[in-house]
């Protein structure tokens, strides 16, 4: 009883990792829905360090991706943006970030919730020390268009299922890949990304096709 009462008082902190190249309303909706459904005190957006290539393409600089996330989270007191991964010299891994964050917050009175879309969630068994991730936090897997619903029974046996929360959210068919392509093709991205992100992309000339 005593232990339970203590557990109920835990601070709940959400962590939303991503390349965020660029950040878009799909990311924000996922964070907001998780926040509301789970009663999170804050959500920290963590842009990844510079994996030099992602799926064979060059990604924008860590500073540009961080700045877009920062601009986006400025007006929401519940959302924060962290440099923890972009400032790391070595390759950045979620498990290291979670370990480090436990020193920022008192580990015994804080519960971490790592928020991820279904696509990234299904990829997690390939991540560094993925089983440890499920010990350090709960993983909130939100629905994403193109990825059919999963049930906990479909998941590999080695995953600690008590640490997984499957959350249905309104489906927004938006991806950073599509946004980059739209910019390269000279198409509109208004109402897909926050206005400040749109302005930043144009000001810095991000995602233009070579030679344009
Ligand atoms: P890219 O096309 O470059 O992979 P992305 O749109 O998938 O970009 P990421 O930065 O790769 O964005 O994703 C960060 C996290 O946000 C991942 O967990 C991903 O599943 C989730 N996410 C991205 N877009 C959506 C969306 N539209 N709905 C729900 N979750 C999303
Ligand atoms: Mg992605």
Short mmCIF file of C-alpha atoms and ligand atoms in Angstrom, two decimals:
data_model
loop_
_atom_site.label_atom_id
_atom_site.label_comp_id
_atom_site.label_asym_id
_atom_site.label_seq_id
_atom_site.Cartn_x
_atom_site.Cartn_y
_atom_site.Cartn_z
CA UNK A 1 0.00 0.00 0.00
CA UNK A 2 2.74 2.35 1.03
CA UNK A 3 4.82 1.48 -2.06
CA UNK A 4 1.80 1.99 -4.27
CA UNK A 5 1.03 5.41 -2.91
CA UNK A 6 4.65 6.34 -3.57
CA UNK A 7 4.43 5.02 -7.14
CA UNK A 8 1.34 7.11 -7.77
CA UNK A 9 3.22 10.26 -6.94
CA UNK A 10 5.90 9.65 -9.55
CA UNK A 11 6.59 12.42 -12.01
CA UNK A 12 5.81 11.30 -15.52
CA UNK A 13 8.16 12.55 -18.20
CA UNK A 14 7.68 11.85 -21.92
CA UNK A 15 10.58 11.58 -24.34
CA UNK A 16 10.02 11.90 -28.05
CA UNK A 17 13.07 10.91 -30.07
CA UNK A 18 13.43 11.45 -33.79
CA UNK A 19 15.51 12.74 -36.64
CA UNK A 20 13.02 15.61 -37.01
CA UNK A 21 14.23 16.51 -40.50
CA UNK A 22 11.95 18.47 -40.30
CA UNK A 23 9.66 18.26 -37.27
CA UNK A 24 5.97 18.21 -38.34
CA UNK A 25 2.42 18.04 -36.98
CA UNK A 26 2.54 14.21 -36.88
CA UNK A 27 5.26 14.42 -34.21
CA UNK A 28 3.44 17.10 -32.27
CA UNK A 29 0.14 15.26 -32.31
CA UNK A 30 1.81 12.04 -31.11
CA UNK A 31 3.39 13.91 -28.19
CA UNK A 32 0.21 15.77 -27.32
CA UNK A 33 -1.95 12.64 -27.40
CA UNK A 34 0.51 10.71 -25.22
CA UNK A 35 0.66 13.64 -22.84
CA UNK A 36 -3.10 13.76 -22.50
CA UNK A 37 -3.70 9.99 -22.34
CA UNK A 38 -0.97 9.31 -19.77
CA UNK A 39 -0.99 12.54 -17.80
CA UNK A 40 2.61 13.45 -18.60
CA UNK A 41 4.08 16.47 -16.90
CA UNK A 42 6.26 17.33 -19.87
CA UNK A 43 7.48 15.91 -23.16
CA UNK A 44 11.12 16.35 -24.11
CA UNK A 45 11.84 16.30 -27.84
CA UNK A 46 15.25 14.77 -28.49
CA UNK A 47 16.62 15.25 -32.01
CA UNK A 48 19.12 12.50 -32.80
CA UNK A 49 22.78 13.27 -33.28
CA UNK A 50 24.04 13.22 -36.83
CA UNK A 51 23.85 9.70 -38.12
CA UNK A 52 25.82 10.69 -41.21
CA UNK A 53 23.43 8.84 -43.43
CA UNK A 54 19.89 7.79 -42.76
CA UNK A 55 18.52 5.32 -45.26
CA UNK A 56 21.27 6.33 -47.66
CA UNK A 57 20.63 10.07 -47.68
CA UNK A 58 22.38 13.05 -46.15
CA UNK A 59 20.41 14.50 -43.32
CA UNK A 60 20.28 18.15 -42.35
CA UNK A 61 22.71 19.41 -39.74
CA UNK A 62 21.97 18.64 -36.12
CA UNK A 63 21.75 22.40 -35.43
CA UNK A 64 19.08 22.93 -38.11
CA UNK A 65 17.01 19.98 -36.88
CA UNK A 66 17.39 21.09 -33.27
CA UNK A 67 16.47 24.69 -34.10
CA UNK A 68 13.29 23.62 -35.90
CA UNK A 69 12.28 21.49 -32.92
CA UNK A 70 13.07 24.35 -30.54
CA UNK A 71 11.02 26.86 -32.56
CA UNK A 72 8.12 24.43 -32.57
CA UNK A 73 8.13 23.72 -28.85
CA UNK A 74 8.65 27.33 -27.71
CA UNK A 75 5.00 28.26 -27.30
CA UNK A 76 3.97 25.09 -25.43
CA UNK A 77 5.07 25.10 -21.77
CA UNK A 78 4.69 21.30 -21.64
CA UNK A 79 7.08 20.67 -24.54
CA UNK A 80 10.87 20.99 -24.22
CA UNK A 81 13.70 20.33 -26.67
CA UNK A 82 16.97 18.78 -25.60
CA UNK A 83 20.50 18.93 -27.05
CA UNK A 84 21.50 15.75 -25.22
CA UNK A 85 21.99 13.67 -28.37
CA UNK A 86 23.22 16.33 -30.76
CA UNK A 87 25.94 17.40 -28.32
CA UNK A 88 27.20 13.84 -27.91
CA UNK A 89 30.48 13.19 -29.71
CA UNK A 90 29.91 9.47 -30.23
CA UNK A 91 27.05 7.85 -32.13
CA UNK A 92 23.85 8.54 -30.26
CA UNK A 93 21.63 5.79 -28.89
CA UNK A 94 18.34 6.00 -27.04
CA UNK A 95 19.54 3.72 -24.26
CA UNK A 96 22.39 6.12 -23.42
CA UNK A 97 20.02 9.07 -23.45
CA UNK A 98 17.66 7.35 -21.03
CA UNK A 99 20.54 6.44 -18.72
CA UNK A 100 21.79 10.02 -18.75
CA UNK A 101 18.37 11.50 -18.16
CA UNK A 102 17.95 9.41 -15.05
CA UNK A 103 20.60 11.65 -13.52
CA UNK A 104 18.64 14.78 -14.35
CA UNK A 105 15.52 13.60 -12.59
CA UNK A 106 15.43 11.56 -9.38
CA UNK A 107 15.21 8.05 -10.85
CA UNK A 108 13.05 6.58 -8.10
CA UNK A 109 10.40 9.24 -8.29
CA UNK A 110 10.30 9.69 -12.05
CA UNK A 111 8.70 7.45 -14.66
CA UNK A 112 9.89 7.89 -18.24
CA UNK A 113 7.69 7.28 -21.26
CA UNK A 114 9.44 6.96 -24.60
CA UNK A 115 6.97 7.98 -27.30
CA UNK A 116 7.36 6.45 -30.72
CA UNK A 117 5.34 5.78 -33.87
CA UNK A 118 4.57 2.19 -34.76
CA UNK A 119 7.17 2.11 -37.55
CA UNK A 120 10.03 3.05 -35.24
CA UNK A 121 8.62 0.83 -32.48
CA UNK A 122 8.69 -2.25 -34.72
CA UNK A 123 12.31 -1.43 -35.54
CA UNK A 124 13.36 -1.25 -31.88
CA UNK A 125 14.60 -4.86 -31.56
CA UNK A 126 17.53 -3.69 -33.74
CA UNK A 127 18.44 -0.84 -31.39
CA UNK A 128 21.39 -0.92 -28.99
CA UNK A 129 20.47 -2.79 -25.76
CA UNK A 130 16.81 -2.64 -26.65
CA UNK A 131 15.83 -4.83 -23.72
CA UNK A 132 17.41 -2.34 -21.34
CA UNK A 133 15.32 0.44 -22.92
CA UNK A 134 12.19 -1.41 -21.81
CA UNK A 135 13.56 -1.54 -18.27
CA UNK A 136 14.41 2.15 -18.11
CA UNK A 137 11.09 3.42 -19.41
CA UNK A 138 7.68 2.55 -20.68
CA UNK A 139 7.43 2.65 -24.45
CA UNK A 140 4.35 4.33 -25.88
CA UNK A 141 3.74 3.12 -29.44
CA UNK A 142 1.30 5.38 -31.27
CA UNK A 143 -0.58 4.45 -34.43
CA UNK A 144 0.73 5.75 -37.72
CA UNK A 145 -0.85 5.53 -41.18
CA UNK A 146 0.54 2.66 -43.23
CA UNK A 147 1.31 0.50 -40.18
CA UNK A 148 -1.49 -1.83 -39.32
CA UNK A 149 -2.53 -2.20 -35.74
CA UNK A 150 -0.45 -4.61 -33.69
CA UNK A 151 -1.47 -6.42 -30.57
CA UNK A 152 0.94 -7.26 -27.80
CA UNK A 153 0.68 -10.95 -28.78
CA UNK A 154 2.16 -10.20 -32.22
CA UNK A 155 5.36 -8.85 -30.71
CA UNK A 156 8.56 -10.85 -30.31
CA UNK A 157 8.57 -12.84 -27.07
CA UNK A 158 11.78 -11.27 -25.81
CA UNK A 159 10.11 -7.87 -25.36
CA UNK A 160 8.87 -7.03 -21.87
CA UNK A 161 5.23 -6.43 -22.72
CA UNK A 162 4.41 -4.81 -19.41
CA UNK A 163 6.54 -1.90 -20.52
CA UNK A 164 4.55 -1.28 -23.69
CA UNK A 165 1.56 0.98 -24.10
CA UNK A 166 -0.21 0.88 -27.46
CA UNK A 167 -2.02 4.15 -28.09
CA UNK A 168 -4.47 4.89 -30.89
CA UNK A 169 -4.20 8.49 -32.06
CA UNK A 170 -5.85 10.32 -34.97
CA UNK A 171 -3.93 9.28 -38.07
CA UNK A 172 -2.01 12.06 -39.76
CA UNK A 173 -0.50 10.92 -43.01
CA UNK A 174 2.56 13.16 -42.75
CA UNK A 175 6.22 12.19 -42.89
CA UNK A 176 9.42 14.22 -43.01
CA UNK A 177 10.36 12.35 -46.18
CA UNK A 178 7.26 13.63 -47.92
CA UNK A 179 7.87 17.17 -46.68
CA UNK A 180 11.42 17.15 -48.04
CA UNK A 181 10.13 15.92 -51.38
CA UNK A 182 7.44 18.56 -51.49
CA UNK A 183 9.97 21.31 -50.84
CA UNK A 184 12.28 19.89 -53.52
CA UNK A 185 9.34 19.85 -55.96
CA UNK A 186 8.38 23.42 -55.09
CA UNK A 187 5.09 22.33 -53.48
CA UNK A 188 3.37 23.96 -50.54
CA UNK A 189 4.02 22.71 -46.98
CA UNK A 190 1.77 25.13 -45.13
CA UNK A 191 -0.51 23.35 -42.59
CA UNK A 192 1.81 20.31 -42.63
CA UNK A 193 4.55 21.90 -40.54
CA UNK A 194 4.26 24.78 -38.06
CA UNK A 195 4.64 28.16 -39.72
CA UNK A 196 7.99 28.93 -38.08
CA UNK A 197 9.39 25.65 -39.41
CA UNK A 198 8.15 26.50 -42.89
CA UNK A 199 9.84 29.90 -42.68
CA UNK A 200 13.06 28.38 -41.33
CA UNK A 201 13.20 25.83 -44.17
CA UNK A 202 12.89 28.57 -46.80
CA UNK A 203 15.25 30.95 -45.06
CA UNK A 204 17.98 28.30 -44.78
CA UNK A 205 17.23 26.82 -48.22
CA UNK A 206 16.82 23.31 -46.81
CA UNK A 207 15.74 20.34 -48.99
CA UNK A 208 16.31 22.01 -52.34
CA UNK A 209 17.20 19.67 -55.12
CA UNK A 210 20.84 19.90 -56.22
CA UNK A 211 21.37 22.69 -58.69
CA UNK A 212 18.08 24.45 -58.04
P1 LIG B 1 11.41 10.28 -42.06
O1 LIG B 1 10.40 10.22 -43.17
O2 LIG B 1 12.61 11.11 -42.36
O3 LIG B 1 11.74 8.95 -41.46
P2 LIG B 1 9.43 10.75 -39.99
O4 LIG B 1 8.27 11.56 -40.42
O5 LIG B 1 9.27 9.27 -39.91
O6 LIG B 1 10.69 11.14 -40.89
P3 LIG B 1 11.08 10.70 -37.66
O7 LIG B 1 11.91 11.84 -37.20
O8 LIG B 1 11.72 9.57 -38.36
O9 LIG B 1 9.91 11.32 -38.62
O10 LIG B 1 10.16 10.16 -36.50
C1 LIG B 1 10.31 10.43 -35.14
C2 LIG B 1 9.22 9.68 -34.39
O11 LIG B 1 7.92 10.22 -34.72
C3 LIG B 1 9.14 8.19 -34.76
O12 LIG B 1 8.84 7.46 -33.58
C4 LIG B 1 7.98 8.14 -35.74
O13 LIG B 1 7.36 6.88 -35.76
C5 LIG B 1 7.04 9.20 -35.17
N1 LIG B 1 6.17 9.78 -36.20
C6 LIG B 1 6.56 10.47 -37.30
N2 LIG B 1 5.51 10.87 -38.03
C7 LIG B 1 4.40 10.41 -37.40
C8 LIG B 1 2.99 10.49 -37.68
N3 LIG B 1 2.53 11.10 -38.79
N4 LIG B 1 2.14 9.91 -36.80
C9 LIG B 1 2.62 9.26 -35.70
N5 LIG B 1 3.93 9.16 -35.38
C10 LIG B 1 4.83 9.72 -36.21
MG1 LIG B 2 10.94 7.98 -39.72
#
